[in-house]
PDB file of C-alpha atoms and ligand atoms in Angstrom:
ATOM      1  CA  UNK A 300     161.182  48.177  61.031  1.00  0.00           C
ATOM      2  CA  UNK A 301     161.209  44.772  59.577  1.00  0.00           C
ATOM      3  CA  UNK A 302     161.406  41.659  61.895  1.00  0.00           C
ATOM      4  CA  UNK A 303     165.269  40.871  61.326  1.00  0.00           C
ATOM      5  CA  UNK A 304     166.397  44.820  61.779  1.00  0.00           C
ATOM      6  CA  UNK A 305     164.434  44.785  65.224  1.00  0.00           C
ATOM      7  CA  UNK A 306     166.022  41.717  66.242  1.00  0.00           C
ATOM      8  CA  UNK A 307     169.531  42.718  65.988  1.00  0.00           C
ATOM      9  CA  UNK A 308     168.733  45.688  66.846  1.00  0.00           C
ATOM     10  CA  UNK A 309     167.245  45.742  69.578  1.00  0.00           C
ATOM     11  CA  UNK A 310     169.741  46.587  73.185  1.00  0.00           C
ATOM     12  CA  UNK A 311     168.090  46.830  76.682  1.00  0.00           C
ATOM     13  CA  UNK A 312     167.470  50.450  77.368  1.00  0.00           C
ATOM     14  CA  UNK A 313     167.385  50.753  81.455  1.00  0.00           C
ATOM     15  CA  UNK A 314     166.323  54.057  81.930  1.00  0.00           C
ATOM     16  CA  UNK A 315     163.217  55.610  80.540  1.00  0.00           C
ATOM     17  CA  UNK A 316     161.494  59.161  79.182  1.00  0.00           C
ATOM     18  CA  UNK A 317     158.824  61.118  81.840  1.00  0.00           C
ATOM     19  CA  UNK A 318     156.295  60.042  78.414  1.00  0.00           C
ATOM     20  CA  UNK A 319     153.278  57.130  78.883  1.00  0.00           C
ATOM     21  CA  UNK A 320     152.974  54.788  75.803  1.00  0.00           C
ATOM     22  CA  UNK A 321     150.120  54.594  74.582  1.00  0.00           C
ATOM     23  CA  UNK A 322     146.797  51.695  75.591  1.00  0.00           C
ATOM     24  CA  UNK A 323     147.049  50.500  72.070  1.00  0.00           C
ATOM     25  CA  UNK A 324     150.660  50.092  71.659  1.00  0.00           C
ATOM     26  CA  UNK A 325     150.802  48.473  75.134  1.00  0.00           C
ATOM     27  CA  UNK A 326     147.843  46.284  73.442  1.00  0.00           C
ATOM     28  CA  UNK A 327     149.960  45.351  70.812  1.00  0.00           C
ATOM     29  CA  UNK A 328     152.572  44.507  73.182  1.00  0.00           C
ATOM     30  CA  UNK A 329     150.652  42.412  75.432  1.00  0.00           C
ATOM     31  CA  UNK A 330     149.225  40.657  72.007  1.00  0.00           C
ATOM     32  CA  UNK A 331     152.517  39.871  70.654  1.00  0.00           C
ATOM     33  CA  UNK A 332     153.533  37.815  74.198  1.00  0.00           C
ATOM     34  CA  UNK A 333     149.907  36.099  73.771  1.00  0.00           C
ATOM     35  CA  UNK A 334     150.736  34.792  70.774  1.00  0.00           C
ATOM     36  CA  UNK A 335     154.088  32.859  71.760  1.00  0.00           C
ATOM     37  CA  UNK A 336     153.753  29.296  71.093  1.00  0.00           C
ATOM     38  CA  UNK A 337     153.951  26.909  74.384  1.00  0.00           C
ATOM     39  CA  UNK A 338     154.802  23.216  74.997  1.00  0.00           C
ATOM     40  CA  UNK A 339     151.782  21.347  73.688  1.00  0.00           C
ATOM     41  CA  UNK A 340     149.924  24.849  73.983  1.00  0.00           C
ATOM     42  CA  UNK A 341     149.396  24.565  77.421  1.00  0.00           C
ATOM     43  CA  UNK A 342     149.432  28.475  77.884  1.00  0.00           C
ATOM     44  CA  UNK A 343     150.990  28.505  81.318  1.00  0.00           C
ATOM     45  CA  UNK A 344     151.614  31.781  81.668  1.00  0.00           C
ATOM     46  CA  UNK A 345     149.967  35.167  82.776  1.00  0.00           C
ATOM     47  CA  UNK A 346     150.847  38.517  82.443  1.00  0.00           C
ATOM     48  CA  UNK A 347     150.139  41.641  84.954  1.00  0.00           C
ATOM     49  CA  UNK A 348     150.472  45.081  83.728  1.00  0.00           C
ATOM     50  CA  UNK A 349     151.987  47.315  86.066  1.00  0.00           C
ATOM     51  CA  UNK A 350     151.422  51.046  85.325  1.00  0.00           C
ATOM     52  CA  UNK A 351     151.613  51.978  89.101  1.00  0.00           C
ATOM     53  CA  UNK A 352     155.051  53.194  90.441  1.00  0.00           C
ATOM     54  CA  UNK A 353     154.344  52.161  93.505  1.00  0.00           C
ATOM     55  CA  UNK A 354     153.646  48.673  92.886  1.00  0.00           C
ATOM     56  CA  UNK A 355     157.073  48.621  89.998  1.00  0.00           C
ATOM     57  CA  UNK A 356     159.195  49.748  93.027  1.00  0.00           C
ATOM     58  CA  UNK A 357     157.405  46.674  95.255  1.00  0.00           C
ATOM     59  CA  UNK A 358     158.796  44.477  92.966  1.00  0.00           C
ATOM     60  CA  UNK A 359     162.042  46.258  92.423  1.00  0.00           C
ATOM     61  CA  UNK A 360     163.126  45.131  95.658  1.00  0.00           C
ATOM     62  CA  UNK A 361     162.555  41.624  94.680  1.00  0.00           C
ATOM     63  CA  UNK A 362     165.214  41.521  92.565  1.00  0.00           C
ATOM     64  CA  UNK A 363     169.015  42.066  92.888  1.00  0.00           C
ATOM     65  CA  UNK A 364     169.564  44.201  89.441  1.00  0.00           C
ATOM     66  CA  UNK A 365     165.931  45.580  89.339  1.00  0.00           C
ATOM     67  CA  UNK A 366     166.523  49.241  89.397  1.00  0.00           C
ATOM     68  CA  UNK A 367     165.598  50.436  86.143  1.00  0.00           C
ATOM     69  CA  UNK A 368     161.835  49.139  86.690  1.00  0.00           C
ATOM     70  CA  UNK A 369     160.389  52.095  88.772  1.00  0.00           C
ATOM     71  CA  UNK A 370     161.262  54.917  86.077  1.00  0.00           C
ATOM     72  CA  UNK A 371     159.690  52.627  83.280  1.00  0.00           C
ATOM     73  CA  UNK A 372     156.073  54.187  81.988  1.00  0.00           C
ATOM     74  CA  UNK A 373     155.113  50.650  82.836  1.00  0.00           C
ATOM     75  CA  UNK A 374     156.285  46.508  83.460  1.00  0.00           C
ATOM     76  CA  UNK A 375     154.627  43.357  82.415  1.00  0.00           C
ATOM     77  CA  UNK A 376     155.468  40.452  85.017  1.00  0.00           C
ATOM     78  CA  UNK A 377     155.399  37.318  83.303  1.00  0.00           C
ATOM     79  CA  UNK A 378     153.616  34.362  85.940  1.00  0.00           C
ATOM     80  CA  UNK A 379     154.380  30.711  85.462  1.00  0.00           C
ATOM     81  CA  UNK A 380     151.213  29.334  87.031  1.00  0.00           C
ATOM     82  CA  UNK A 381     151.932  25.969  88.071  1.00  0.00           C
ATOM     83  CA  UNK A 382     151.054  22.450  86.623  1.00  0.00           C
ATOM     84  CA  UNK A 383     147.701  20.557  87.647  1.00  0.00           C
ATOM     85  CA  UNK A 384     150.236  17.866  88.872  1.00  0.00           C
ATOM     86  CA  UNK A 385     153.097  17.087  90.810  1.00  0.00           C
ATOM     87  CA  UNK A 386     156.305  15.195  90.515  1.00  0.00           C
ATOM     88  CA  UNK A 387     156.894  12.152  93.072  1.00  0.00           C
ATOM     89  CA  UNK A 388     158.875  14.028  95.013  1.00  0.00           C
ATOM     90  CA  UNK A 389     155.709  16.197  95.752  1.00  0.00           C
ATOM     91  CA  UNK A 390     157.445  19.470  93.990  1.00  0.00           C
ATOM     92  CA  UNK A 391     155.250  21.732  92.055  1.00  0.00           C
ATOM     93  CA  UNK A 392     157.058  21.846  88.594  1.00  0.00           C
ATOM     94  CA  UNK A 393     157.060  24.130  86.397  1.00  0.00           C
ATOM     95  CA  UNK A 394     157.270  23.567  82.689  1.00  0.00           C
ATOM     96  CA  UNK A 395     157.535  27.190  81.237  1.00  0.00           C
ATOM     97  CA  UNK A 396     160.660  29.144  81.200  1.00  0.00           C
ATOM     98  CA  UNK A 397     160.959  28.288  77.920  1.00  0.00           C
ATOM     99  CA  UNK A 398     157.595  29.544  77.214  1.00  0.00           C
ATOM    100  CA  UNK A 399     158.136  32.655  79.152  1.00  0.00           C
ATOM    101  CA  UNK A 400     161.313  33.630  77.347  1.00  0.00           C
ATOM    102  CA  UNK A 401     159.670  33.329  74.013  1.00  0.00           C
ATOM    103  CA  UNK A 402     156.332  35.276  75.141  1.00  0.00           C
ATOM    104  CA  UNK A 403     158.691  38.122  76.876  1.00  0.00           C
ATOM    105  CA  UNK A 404     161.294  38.390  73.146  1.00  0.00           C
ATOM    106  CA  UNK A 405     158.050  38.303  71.402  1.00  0.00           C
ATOM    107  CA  UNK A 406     157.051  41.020  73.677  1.00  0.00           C
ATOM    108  CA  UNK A 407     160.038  43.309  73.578  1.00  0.00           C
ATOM    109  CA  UNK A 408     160.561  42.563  69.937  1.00  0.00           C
ATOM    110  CA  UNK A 409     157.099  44.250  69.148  1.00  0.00           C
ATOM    111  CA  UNK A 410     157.774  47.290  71.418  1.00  0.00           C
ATOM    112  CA  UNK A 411     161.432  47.837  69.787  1.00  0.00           C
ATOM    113  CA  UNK A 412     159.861  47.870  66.811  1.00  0.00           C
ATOM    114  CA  UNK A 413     157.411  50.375  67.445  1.00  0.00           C
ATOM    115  CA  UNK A 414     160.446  52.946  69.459  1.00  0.00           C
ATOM    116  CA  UNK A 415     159.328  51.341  72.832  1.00  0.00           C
ATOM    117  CA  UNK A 416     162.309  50.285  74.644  1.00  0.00           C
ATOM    118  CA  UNK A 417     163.155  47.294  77.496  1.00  0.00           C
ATOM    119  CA  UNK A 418     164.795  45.564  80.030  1.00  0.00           C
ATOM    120  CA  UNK A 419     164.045  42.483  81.948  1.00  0.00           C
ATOM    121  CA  UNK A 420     164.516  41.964  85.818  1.00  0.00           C
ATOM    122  CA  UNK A 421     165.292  38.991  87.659  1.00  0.00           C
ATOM    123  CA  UNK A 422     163.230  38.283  90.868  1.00  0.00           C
ATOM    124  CA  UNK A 423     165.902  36.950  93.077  1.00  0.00           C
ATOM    125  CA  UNK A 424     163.375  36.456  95.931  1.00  0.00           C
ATOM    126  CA  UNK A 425     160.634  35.169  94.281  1.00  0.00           C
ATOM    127  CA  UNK A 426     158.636  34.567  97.192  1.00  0.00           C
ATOM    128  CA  UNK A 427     158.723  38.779  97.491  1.00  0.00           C
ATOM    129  CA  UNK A 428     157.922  38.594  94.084  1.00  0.00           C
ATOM    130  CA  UNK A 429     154.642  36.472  94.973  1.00  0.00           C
ATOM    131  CA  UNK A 430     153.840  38.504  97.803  1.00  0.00           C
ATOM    132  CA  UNK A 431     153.761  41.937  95.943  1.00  0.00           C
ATOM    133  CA  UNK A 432     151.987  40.512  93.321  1.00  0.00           C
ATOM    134  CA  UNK A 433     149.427  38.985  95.439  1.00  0.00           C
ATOM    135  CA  UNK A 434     150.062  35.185  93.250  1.00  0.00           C
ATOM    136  CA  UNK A 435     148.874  32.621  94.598  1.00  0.00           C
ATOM    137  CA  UNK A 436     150.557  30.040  96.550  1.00  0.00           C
ATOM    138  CA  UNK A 437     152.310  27.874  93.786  1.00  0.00           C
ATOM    139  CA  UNK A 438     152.464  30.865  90.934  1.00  0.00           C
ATOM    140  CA  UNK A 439     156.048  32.027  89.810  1.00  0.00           C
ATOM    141  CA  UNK A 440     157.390  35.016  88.419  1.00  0.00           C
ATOM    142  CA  UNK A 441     159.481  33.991  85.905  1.00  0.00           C
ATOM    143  CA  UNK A 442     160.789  37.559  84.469  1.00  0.00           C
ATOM    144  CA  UNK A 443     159.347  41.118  85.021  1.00  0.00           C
ATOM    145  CA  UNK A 444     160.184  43.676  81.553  1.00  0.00           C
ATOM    146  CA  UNK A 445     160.201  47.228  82.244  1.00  0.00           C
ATOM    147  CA  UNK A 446     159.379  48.801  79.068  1.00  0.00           C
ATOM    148  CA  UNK A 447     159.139  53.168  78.381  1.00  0.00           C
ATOM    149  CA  UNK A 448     160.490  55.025  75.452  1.00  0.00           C
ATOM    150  CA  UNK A 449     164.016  55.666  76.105  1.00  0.00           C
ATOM    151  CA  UNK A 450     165.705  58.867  78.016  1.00  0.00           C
ATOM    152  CA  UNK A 451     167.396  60.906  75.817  1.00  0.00           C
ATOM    153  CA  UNK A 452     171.117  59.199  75.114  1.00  0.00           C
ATOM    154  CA  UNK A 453     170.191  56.026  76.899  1.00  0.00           C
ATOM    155  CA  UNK A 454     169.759  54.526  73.576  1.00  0.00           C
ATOM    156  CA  UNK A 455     173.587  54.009  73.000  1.00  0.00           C
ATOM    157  CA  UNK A 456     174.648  54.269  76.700  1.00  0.00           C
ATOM    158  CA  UNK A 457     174.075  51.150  79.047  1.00  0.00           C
ATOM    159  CA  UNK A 458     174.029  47.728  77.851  1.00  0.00           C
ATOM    160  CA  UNK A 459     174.992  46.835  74.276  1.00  0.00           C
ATOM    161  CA  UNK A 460     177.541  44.296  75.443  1.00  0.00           C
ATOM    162  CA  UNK A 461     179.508  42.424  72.938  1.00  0.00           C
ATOM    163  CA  UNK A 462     178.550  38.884  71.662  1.00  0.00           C
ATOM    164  CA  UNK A 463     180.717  36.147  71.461  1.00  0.00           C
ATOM    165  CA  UNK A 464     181.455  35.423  67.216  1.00  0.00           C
ATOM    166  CA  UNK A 465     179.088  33.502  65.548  1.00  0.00           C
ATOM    167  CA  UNK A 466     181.643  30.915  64.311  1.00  0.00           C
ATOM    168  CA  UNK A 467     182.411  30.346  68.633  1.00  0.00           C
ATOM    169  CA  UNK A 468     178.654  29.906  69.286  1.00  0.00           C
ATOM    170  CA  UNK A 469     177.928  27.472  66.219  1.00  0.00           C
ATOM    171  CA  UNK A 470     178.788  23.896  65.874  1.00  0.00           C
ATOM    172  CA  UNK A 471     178.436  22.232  62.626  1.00  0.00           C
ATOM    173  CA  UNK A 472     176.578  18.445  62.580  1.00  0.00           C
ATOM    174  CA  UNK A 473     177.926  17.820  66.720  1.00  0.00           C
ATOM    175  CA  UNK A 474     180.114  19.720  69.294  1.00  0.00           C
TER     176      UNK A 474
HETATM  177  C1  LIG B  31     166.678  35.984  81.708  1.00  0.00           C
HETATM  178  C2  LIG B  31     167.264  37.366  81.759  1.00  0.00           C
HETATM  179  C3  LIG B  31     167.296  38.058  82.964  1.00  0.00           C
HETATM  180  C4  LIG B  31     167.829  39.337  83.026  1.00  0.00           C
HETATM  181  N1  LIG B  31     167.797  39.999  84.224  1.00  0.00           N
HETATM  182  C5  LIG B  31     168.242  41.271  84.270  1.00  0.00           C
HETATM  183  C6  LIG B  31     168.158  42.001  85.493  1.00  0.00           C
HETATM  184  O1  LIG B  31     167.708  41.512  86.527  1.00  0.00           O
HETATM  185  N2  LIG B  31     168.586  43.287  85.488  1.00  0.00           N
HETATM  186  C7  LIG B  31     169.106  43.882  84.362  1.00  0.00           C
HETATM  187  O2  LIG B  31     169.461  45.050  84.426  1.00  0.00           O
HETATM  188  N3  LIG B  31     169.206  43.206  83.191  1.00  0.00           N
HETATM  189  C8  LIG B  31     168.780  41.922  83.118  1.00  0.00           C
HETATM  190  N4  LIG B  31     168.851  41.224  81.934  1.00  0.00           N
HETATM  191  C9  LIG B  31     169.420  41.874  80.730  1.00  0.00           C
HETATM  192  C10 LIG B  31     170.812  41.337  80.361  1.00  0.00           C
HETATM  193  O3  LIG B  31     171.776  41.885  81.226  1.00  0.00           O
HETATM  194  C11 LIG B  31     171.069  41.716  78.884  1.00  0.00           C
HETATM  195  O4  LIG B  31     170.174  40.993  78.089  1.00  0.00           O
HETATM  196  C12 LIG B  31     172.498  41.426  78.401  1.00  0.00           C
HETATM  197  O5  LIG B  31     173.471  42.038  79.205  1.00  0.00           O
HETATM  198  C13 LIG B  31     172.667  41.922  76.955  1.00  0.00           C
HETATM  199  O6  LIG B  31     172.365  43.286  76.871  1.00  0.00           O
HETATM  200  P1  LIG B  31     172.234  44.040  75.456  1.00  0.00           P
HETATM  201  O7  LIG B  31     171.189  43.304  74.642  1.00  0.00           O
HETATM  202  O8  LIG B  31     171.804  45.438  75.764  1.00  0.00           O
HETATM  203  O9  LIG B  31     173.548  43.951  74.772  1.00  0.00           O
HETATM  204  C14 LIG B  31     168.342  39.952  81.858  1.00  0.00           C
HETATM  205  C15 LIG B  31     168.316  39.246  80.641  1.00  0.00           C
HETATM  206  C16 LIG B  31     167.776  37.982  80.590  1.00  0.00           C
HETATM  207  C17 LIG B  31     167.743  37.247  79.273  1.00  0.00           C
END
């Protein structure tokens, strides 16, 4: 599949095949988020593989719309580990979302393209999150992606929502 056909392509898939995917394709996954750029390549990100059920459902507690991560063959949670320094109003800041989103497309992008579907989860309570993760003090979860070959029909069923038209979403020059 060639990079543009994945990308609009690809739909979240929320409920997965009985069927493990494979160490190297989960490799090639775990490569692909690796090799996301980051704000002056500061790298502040870590990933934890999660091919235990019982530590997916854990987590799928943590999060309000979380349900589909249990039944996935496995989930990646993406960590924001904090910055060496704090602002002056002595909060822990974290620079990374941005990073994170691009390391968890670049992830799901690479699965899609090899048949393995996805579907993030929000951790609502991230301090649950932190817990079941055993992070340290300071460390954020900024997504969790459940990824598993599809269950039959599940393909074409959930998700695929509309987008809005291109010609709504792009401004020319200014707004
Ligand atoms: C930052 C982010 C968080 C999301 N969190 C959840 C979630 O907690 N649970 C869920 O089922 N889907 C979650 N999604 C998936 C969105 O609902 C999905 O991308 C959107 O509805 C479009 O779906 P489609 O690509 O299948 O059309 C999340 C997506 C993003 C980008």
């Amino acid at each position: 599949m060639d990079t543009y056909r994945a990308i609009v392509s690809k739909r979240e898939v929320r409920a997965f095949a009985e069927r493990e995917v494979p160490g190297e394709v989960v490799a090639r996954i775990l490569q692909a988020g690796r090799m996301a750029g980051s704000a002056k390549n500061a790298q502040p990100l870590r990933f934890i593989v999660m091919r235990e059920r019982e530590g997916r459902e854990a987590l799928a507690a943590c999060g309000g719309f979380a349900m589909h991560v249990p039944a996935a063959a496995f989930a990646v949670a993406i960590v924001l580990v904090p910055e060496p320094f704090r602002d002056d109003g002595g909060f822990t800041i974290f620079r990374g979302p941005f990073d994170a989103g691009r390391a968890a497309q670049n992830m799901m992008l690479a699965a899609w393209s090899e048949g393995v579907a996805s579907c993030p989860a929000s951790m609502h309570d991230a301090e649950c999150a932190r817990l079941v993760l055993g992070l340290p003090e300071g460390h954020l979860v900024a997504n969790v992606i459940a990824f598993g070959y599809a269950a039959e029909g599940a393909e074409r069923g959930i998700g695929g929502r509309p987008r809005m038209p291109l010609e709504e979403m792009v401004h020319e020059e200014r707004w």
